[in-house]
Short mmCIF file of C-alpha atoms and ligand atoms in Angstrom, two decimals:
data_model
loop_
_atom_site.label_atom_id
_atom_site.label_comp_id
_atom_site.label_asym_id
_atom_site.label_seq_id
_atom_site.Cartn_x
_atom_site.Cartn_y
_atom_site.Cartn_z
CA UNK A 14 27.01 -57.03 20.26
CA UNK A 15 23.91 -58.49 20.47
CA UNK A 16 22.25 -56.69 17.10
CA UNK A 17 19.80 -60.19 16.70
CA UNK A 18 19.90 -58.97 13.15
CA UNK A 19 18.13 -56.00 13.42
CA UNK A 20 18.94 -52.99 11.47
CA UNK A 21 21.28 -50.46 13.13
CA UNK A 22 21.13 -47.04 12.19
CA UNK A 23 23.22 -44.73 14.25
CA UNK A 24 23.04 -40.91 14.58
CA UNK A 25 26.08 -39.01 15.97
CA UNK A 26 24.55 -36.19 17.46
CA UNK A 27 26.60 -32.98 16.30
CA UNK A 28 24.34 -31.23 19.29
CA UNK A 29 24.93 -27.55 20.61
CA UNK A 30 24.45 -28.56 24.05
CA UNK A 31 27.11 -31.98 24.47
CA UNK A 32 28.83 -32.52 20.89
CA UNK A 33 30.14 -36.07 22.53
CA UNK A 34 26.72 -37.08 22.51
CA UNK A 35 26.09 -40.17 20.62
CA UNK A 36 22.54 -42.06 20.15
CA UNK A 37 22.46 -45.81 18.23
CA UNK A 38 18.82 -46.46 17.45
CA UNK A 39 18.47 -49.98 16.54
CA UNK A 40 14.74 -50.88 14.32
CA UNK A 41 13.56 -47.30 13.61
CA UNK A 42 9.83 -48.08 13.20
CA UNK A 43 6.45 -46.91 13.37
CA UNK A 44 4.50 -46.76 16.66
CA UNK A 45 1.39 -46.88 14.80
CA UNK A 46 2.12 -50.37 13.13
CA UNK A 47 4.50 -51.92 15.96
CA UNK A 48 4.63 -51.93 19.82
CA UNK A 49 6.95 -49.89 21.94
CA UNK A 50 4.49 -47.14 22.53
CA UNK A 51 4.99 -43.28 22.57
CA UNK A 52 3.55 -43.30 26.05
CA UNK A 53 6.10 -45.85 27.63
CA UNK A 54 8.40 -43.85 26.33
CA UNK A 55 7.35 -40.41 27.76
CA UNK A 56 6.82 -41.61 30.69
CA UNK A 57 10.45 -43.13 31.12
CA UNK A 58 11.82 -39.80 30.06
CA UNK A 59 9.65 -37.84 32.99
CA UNK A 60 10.33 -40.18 35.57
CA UNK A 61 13.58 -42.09 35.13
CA UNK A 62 16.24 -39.08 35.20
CA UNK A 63 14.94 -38.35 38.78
CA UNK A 64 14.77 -41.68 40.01
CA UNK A 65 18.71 -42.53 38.67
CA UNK A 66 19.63 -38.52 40.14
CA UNK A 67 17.47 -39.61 43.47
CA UNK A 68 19.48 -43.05 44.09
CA UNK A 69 22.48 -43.42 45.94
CA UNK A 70 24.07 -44.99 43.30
CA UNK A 71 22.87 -42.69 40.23
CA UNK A 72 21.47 -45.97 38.57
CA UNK A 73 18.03 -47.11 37.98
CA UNK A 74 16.32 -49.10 35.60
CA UNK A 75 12.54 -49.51 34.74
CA UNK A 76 9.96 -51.68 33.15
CA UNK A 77 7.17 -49.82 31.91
CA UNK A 78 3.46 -50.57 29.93
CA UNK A 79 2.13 -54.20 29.79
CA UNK A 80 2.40 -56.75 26.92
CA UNK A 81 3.38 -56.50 24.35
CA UNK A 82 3.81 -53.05 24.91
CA UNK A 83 6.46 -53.36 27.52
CA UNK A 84 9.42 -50.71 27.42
CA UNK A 85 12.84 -51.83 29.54
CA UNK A 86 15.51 -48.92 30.11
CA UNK A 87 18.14 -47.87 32.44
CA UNK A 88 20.12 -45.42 33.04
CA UNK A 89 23.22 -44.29 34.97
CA UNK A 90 25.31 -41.45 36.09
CA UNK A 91 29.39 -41.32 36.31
CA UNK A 92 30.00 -41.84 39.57
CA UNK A 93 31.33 -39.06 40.15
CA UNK A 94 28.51 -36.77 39.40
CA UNK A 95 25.69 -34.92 41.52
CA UNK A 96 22.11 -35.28 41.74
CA UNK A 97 21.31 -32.19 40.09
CA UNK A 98 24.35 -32.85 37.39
CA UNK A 99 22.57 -36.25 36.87
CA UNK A 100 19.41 -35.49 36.60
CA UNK A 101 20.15 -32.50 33.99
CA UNK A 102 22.55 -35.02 32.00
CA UNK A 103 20.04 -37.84 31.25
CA UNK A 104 17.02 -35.22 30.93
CA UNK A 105 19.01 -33.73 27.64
CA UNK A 106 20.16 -37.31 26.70
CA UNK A 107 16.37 -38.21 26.67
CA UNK A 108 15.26 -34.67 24.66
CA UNK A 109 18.16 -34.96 22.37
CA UNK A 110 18.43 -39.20 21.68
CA UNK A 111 14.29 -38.56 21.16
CA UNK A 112 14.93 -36.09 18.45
CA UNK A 113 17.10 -38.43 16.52
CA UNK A 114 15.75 -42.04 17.55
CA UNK A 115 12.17 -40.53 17.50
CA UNK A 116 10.38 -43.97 17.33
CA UNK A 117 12.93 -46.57 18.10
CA UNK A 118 12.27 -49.37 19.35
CA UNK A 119 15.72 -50.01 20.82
CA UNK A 120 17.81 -47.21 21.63
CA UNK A 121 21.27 -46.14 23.67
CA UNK A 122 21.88 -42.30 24.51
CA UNK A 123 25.52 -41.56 25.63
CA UNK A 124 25.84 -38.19 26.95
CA UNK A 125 29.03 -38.68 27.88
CA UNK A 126 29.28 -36.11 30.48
CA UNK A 127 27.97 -37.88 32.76
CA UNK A 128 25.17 -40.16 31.88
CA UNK A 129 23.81 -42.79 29.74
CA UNK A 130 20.56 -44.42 28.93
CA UNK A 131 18.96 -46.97 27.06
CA UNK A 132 15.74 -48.51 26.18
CA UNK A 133 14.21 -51.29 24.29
CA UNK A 134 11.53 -53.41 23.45
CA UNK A 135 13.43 -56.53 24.65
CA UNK A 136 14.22 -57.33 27.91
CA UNK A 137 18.16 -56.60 27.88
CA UNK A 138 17.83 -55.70 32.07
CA UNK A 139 17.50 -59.67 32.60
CA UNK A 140 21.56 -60.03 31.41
CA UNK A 141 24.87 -58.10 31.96
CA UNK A 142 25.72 -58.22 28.66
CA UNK A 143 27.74 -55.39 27.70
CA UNK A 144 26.15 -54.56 24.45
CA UNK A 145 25.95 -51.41 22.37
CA UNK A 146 29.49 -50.14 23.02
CA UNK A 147 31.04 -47.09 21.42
CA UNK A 148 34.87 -46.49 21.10
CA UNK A 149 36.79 -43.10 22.12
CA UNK A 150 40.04 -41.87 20.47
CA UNK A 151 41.15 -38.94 21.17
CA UNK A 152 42.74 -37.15 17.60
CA UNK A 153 46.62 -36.22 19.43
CA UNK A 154 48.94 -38.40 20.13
CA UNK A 155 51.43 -38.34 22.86
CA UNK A 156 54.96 -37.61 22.89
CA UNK A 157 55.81 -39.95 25.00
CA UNK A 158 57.01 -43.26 23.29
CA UNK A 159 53.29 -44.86 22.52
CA UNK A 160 54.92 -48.45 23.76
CA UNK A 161 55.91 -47.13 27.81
CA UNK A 162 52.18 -44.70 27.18
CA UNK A 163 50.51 -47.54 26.39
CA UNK A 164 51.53 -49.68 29.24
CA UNK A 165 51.04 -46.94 31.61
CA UNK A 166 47.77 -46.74 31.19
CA UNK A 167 46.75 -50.66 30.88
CA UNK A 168 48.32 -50.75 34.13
CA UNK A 169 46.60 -47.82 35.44
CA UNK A 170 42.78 -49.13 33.83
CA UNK A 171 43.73 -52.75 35.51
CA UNK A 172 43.92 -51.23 39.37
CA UNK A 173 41.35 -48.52 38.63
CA UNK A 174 39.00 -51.51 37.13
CA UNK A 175 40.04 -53.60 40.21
CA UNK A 176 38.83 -50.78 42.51
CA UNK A 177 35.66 -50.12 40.85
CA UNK A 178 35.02 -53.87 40.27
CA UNK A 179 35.43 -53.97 44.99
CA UNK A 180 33.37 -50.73 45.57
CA UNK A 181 30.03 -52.21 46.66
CA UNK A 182 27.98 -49.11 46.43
CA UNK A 183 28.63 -47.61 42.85
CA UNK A 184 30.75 -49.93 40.98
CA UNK A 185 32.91 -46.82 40.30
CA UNK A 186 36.66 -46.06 40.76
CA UNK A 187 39.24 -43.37 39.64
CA UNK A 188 43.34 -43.60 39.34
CA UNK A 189 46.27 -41.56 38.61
CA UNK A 190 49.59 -42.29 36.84
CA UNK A 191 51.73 -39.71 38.80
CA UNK A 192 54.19 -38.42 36.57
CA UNK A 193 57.49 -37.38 38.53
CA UNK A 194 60.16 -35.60 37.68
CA UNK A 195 61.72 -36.14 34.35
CA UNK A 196 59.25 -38.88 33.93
CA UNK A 197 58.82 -39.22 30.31
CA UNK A 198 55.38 -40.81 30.49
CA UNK A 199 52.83 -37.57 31.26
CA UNK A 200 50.28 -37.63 33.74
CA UNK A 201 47.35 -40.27 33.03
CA UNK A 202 43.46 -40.14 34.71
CA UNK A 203 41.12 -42.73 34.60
CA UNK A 204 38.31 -43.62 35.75
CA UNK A 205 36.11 -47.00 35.62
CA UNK A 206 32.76 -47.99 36.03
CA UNK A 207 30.08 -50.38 36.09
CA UNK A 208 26.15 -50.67 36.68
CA UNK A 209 26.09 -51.03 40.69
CA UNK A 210 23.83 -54.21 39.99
CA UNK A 211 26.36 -55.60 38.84
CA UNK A 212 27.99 -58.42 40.79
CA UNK A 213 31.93 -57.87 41.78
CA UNK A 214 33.30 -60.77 39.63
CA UNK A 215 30.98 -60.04 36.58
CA UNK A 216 31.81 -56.44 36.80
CA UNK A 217 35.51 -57.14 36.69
CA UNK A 218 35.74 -59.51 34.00
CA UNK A 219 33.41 -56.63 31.98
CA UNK A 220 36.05 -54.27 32.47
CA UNK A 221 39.03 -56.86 31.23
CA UNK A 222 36.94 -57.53 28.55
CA UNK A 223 36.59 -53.69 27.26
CA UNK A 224 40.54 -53.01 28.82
CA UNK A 225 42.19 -55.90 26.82
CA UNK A 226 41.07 -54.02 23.92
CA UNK A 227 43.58 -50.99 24.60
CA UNK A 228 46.53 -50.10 23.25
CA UNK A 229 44.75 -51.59 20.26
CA UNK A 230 41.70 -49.23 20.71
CA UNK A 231 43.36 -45.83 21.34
CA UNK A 232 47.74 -46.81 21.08
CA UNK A 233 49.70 -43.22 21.85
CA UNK A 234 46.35 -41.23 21.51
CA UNK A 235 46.05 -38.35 24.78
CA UNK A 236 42.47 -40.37 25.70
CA UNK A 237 40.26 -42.69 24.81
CA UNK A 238 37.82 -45.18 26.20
CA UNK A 239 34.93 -47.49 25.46
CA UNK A 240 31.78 -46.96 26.86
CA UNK A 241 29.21 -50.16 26.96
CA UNK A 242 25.39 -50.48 28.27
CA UNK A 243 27.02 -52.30 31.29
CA UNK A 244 30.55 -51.31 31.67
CA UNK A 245 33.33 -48.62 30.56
CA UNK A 246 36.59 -46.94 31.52
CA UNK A 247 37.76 -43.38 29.83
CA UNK A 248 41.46 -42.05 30.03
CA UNK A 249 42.94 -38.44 29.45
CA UNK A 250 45.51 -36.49 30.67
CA UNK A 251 43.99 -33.64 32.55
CA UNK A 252 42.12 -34.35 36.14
CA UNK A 253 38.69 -34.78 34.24
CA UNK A 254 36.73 -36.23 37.09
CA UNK A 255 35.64 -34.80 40.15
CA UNK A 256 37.53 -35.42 43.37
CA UNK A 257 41.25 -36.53 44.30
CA UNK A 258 41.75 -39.91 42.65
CA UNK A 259 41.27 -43.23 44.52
CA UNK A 260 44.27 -44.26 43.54
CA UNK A 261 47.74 -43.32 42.57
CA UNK A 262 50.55 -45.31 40.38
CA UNK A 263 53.77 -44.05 40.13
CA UNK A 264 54.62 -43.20 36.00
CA UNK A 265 56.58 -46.50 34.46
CA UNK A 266 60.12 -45.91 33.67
CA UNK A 267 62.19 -46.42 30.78
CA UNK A 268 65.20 -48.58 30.62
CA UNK A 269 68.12 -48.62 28.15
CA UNK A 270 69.70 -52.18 28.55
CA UNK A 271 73.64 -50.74 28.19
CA UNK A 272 74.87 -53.44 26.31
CA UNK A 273 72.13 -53.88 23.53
CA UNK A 274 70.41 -50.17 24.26
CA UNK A 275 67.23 -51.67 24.13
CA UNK A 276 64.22 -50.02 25.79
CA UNK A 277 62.38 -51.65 28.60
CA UNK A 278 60.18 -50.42 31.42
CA UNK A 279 59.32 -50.85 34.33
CA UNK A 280 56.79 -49.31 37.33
CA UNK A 281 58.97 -48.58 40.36
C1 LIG B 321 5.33 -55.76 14.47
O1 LIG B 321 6.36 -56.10 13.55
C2 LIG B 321 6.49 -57.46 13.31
C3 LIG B 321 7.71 -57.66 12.42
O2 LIG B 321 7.97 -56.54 11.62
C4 LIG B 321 5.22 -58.02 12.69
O3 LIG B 321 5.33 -59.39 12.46
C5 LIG B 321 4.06 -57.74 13.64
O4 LIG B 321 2.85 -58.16 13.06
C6 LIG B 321 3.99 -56.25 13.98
N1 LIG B 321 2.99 -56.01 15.00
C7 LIG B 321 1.97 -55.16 14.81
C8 LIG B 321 1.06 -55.03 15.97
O5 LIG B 321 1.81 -54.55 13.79
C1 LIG B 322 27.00 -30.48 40.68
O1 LIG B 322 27.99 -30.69 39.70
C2 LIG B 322 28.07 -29.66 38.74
C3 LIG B 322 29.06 -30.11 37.66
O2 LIG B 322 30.23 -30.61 38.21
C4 LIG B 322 28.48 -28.37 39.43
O3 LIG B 322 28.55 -27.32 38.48
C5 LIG B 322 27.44 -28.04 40.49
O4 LIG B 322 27.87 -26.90 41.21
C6 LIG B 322 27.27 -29.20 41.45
N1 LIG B 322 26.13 -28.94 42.32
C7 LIG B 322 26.13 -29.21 43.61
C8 LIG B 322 24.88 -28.94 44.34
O5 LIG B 322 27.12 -29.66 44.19
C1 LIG B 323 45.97 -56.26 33.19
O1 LIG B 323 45.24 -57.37 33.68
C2 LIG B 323 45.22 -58.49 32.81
C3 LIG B 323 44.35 -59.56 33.43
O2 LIG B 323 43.21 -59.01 33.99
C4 LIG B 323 46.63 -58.99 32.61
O3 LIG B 323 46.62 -60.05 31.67
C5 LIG B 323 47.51 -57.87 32.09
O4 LIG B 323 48.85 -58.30 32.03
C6 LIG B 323 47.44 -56.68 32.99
N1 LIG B 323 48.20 -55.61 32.37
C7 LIG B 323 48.94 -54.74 33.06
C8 LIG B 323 49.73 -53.77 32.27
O5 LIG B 323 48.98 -54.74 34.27
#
């Protein structure tokens, strides 16, 4: 995950005001002896939450100081949020992720509601590489049996991913499992989401590479996700996103074979 060796120390933010909020500050060092200074840094966190809130696509990145004090961040909203929801979002990501990666000179805020940022000393904006990623489990698991679960929602990440991966303006996308009656599977949101530079093909093949990772990630559990500096997806079973969903599936359903009474599925 592209650590080049450096020394990772990572501070789970048990903060009042987000208690999802998660900062990984890679090479905590001194401003005084090394590059990456204060200044830069400041003046990312007065002008970039605007200028990602102020964009149609909630994204922007920045290159800021001259060599070799040169600072590259970005940052980006869900896609489903507002300006004003933006801008608040990465504004406390910056306070808090400052408080506990004071003078890092590589660092990744994920207020997960709705924003993320991150900002380094080395020029990560010049690849899509999805580095930096955290994992989400949620701690219940579902009733449901976790094989059928499981396969509802890869299916359900697969079209949402497709549908982010084709929307040209935000690289964003959200999807329903529609539970029907006596469907045993329960109701499943998603939603899935890349940086809008990112091309179509290079944003899908992010997503497969984060969504071949579940059931492994998350098998059973009521939500879970993995969030990444370039791509991520997030699952849970109440309508956690704003707006209807782009996209509905119909809930799988489970087969008894009546000879051997072995379980399939299958999505009608
Ligand atoms: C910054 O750190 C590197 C490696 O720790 C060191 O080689 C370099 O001299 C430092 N730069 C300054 C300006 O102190
Ligand atoms: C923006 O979103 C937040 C959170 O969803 C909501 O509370 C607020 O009313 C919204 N503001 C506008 C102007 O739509
Ligand atoms: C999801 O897509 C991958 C390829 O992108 C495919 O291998 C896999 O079978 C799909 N899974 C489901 C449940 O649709």
């Amino acid at each position: 995950m592209g650590t080049g060796g450096r020394l990772l120390l990572l501070a789970i933010a048990a903060s009042l005001l987000s208690p999802l909020a998660v900062a990984e500050c890679w090479d905590k060092g001194s401003y005084t002896t090394n590059s990456t200074n204060p200044d830069n840094i400041q003046r990312l966190a007065d002008t970039l939450p605007q200028k990602a809130a102020n964009s149609p696509t909630l994204f922007a990145t920045a290159t800021v100081g001259s060599l070799p004090d040169v600072v590259y961040a970005l940052a980006l909203c869900r896609g489903d949020a507002n300006a004003s929801s933006c801008e608040l979002c990465l504004a406390s990501a910056f306070q808090q992720g400052l408080g506990l990666c004071a003078s890092a000179l590589d660092a990744t805020f994920y207020n997960y509601d709705p924003c993320y940022l991150r900002y380094s000393d080395r020029d990560f904006l010049a690849t899509t590489t999805n580095d930096n990623q955290e994992i989400r489990v949620g701690s219940q698991s579902v009733s449901a049996p976790f094989e059928l679960f499981d396969a509802a929602v890869h299916a359900l990440l697969n079209a949402t991913a497709d549908h982010a991966a084709a929307d040209p303006l935000k690289r964003f996308a959200t999807g329903e499992v529609v539970a029907g009656r006596g469907s045993v599977v329960p109701a499943i949101y998603a939603l899935a989401q890349c940086t809008p530079d990112m091309a179509q093909e290079s944003c899908r093949s992010c997503l497969a590479d984060i969504i071949q990772r579940v059931p492994s990630s998350s098998s059973g559990t009521t939500s879970g996700g993995i969030i990444g500096v370039r791509c991520n997806y997030r699952y849970e079973l109440h309508h956690f996103f704003s707006g209807n969903p782009r996209l509905q599936l119909p809930a799988p359903e489970n087969l008894k074979h009546p000879e051997t009474g072995k379980s399939s599925f299958y999505f009608p």
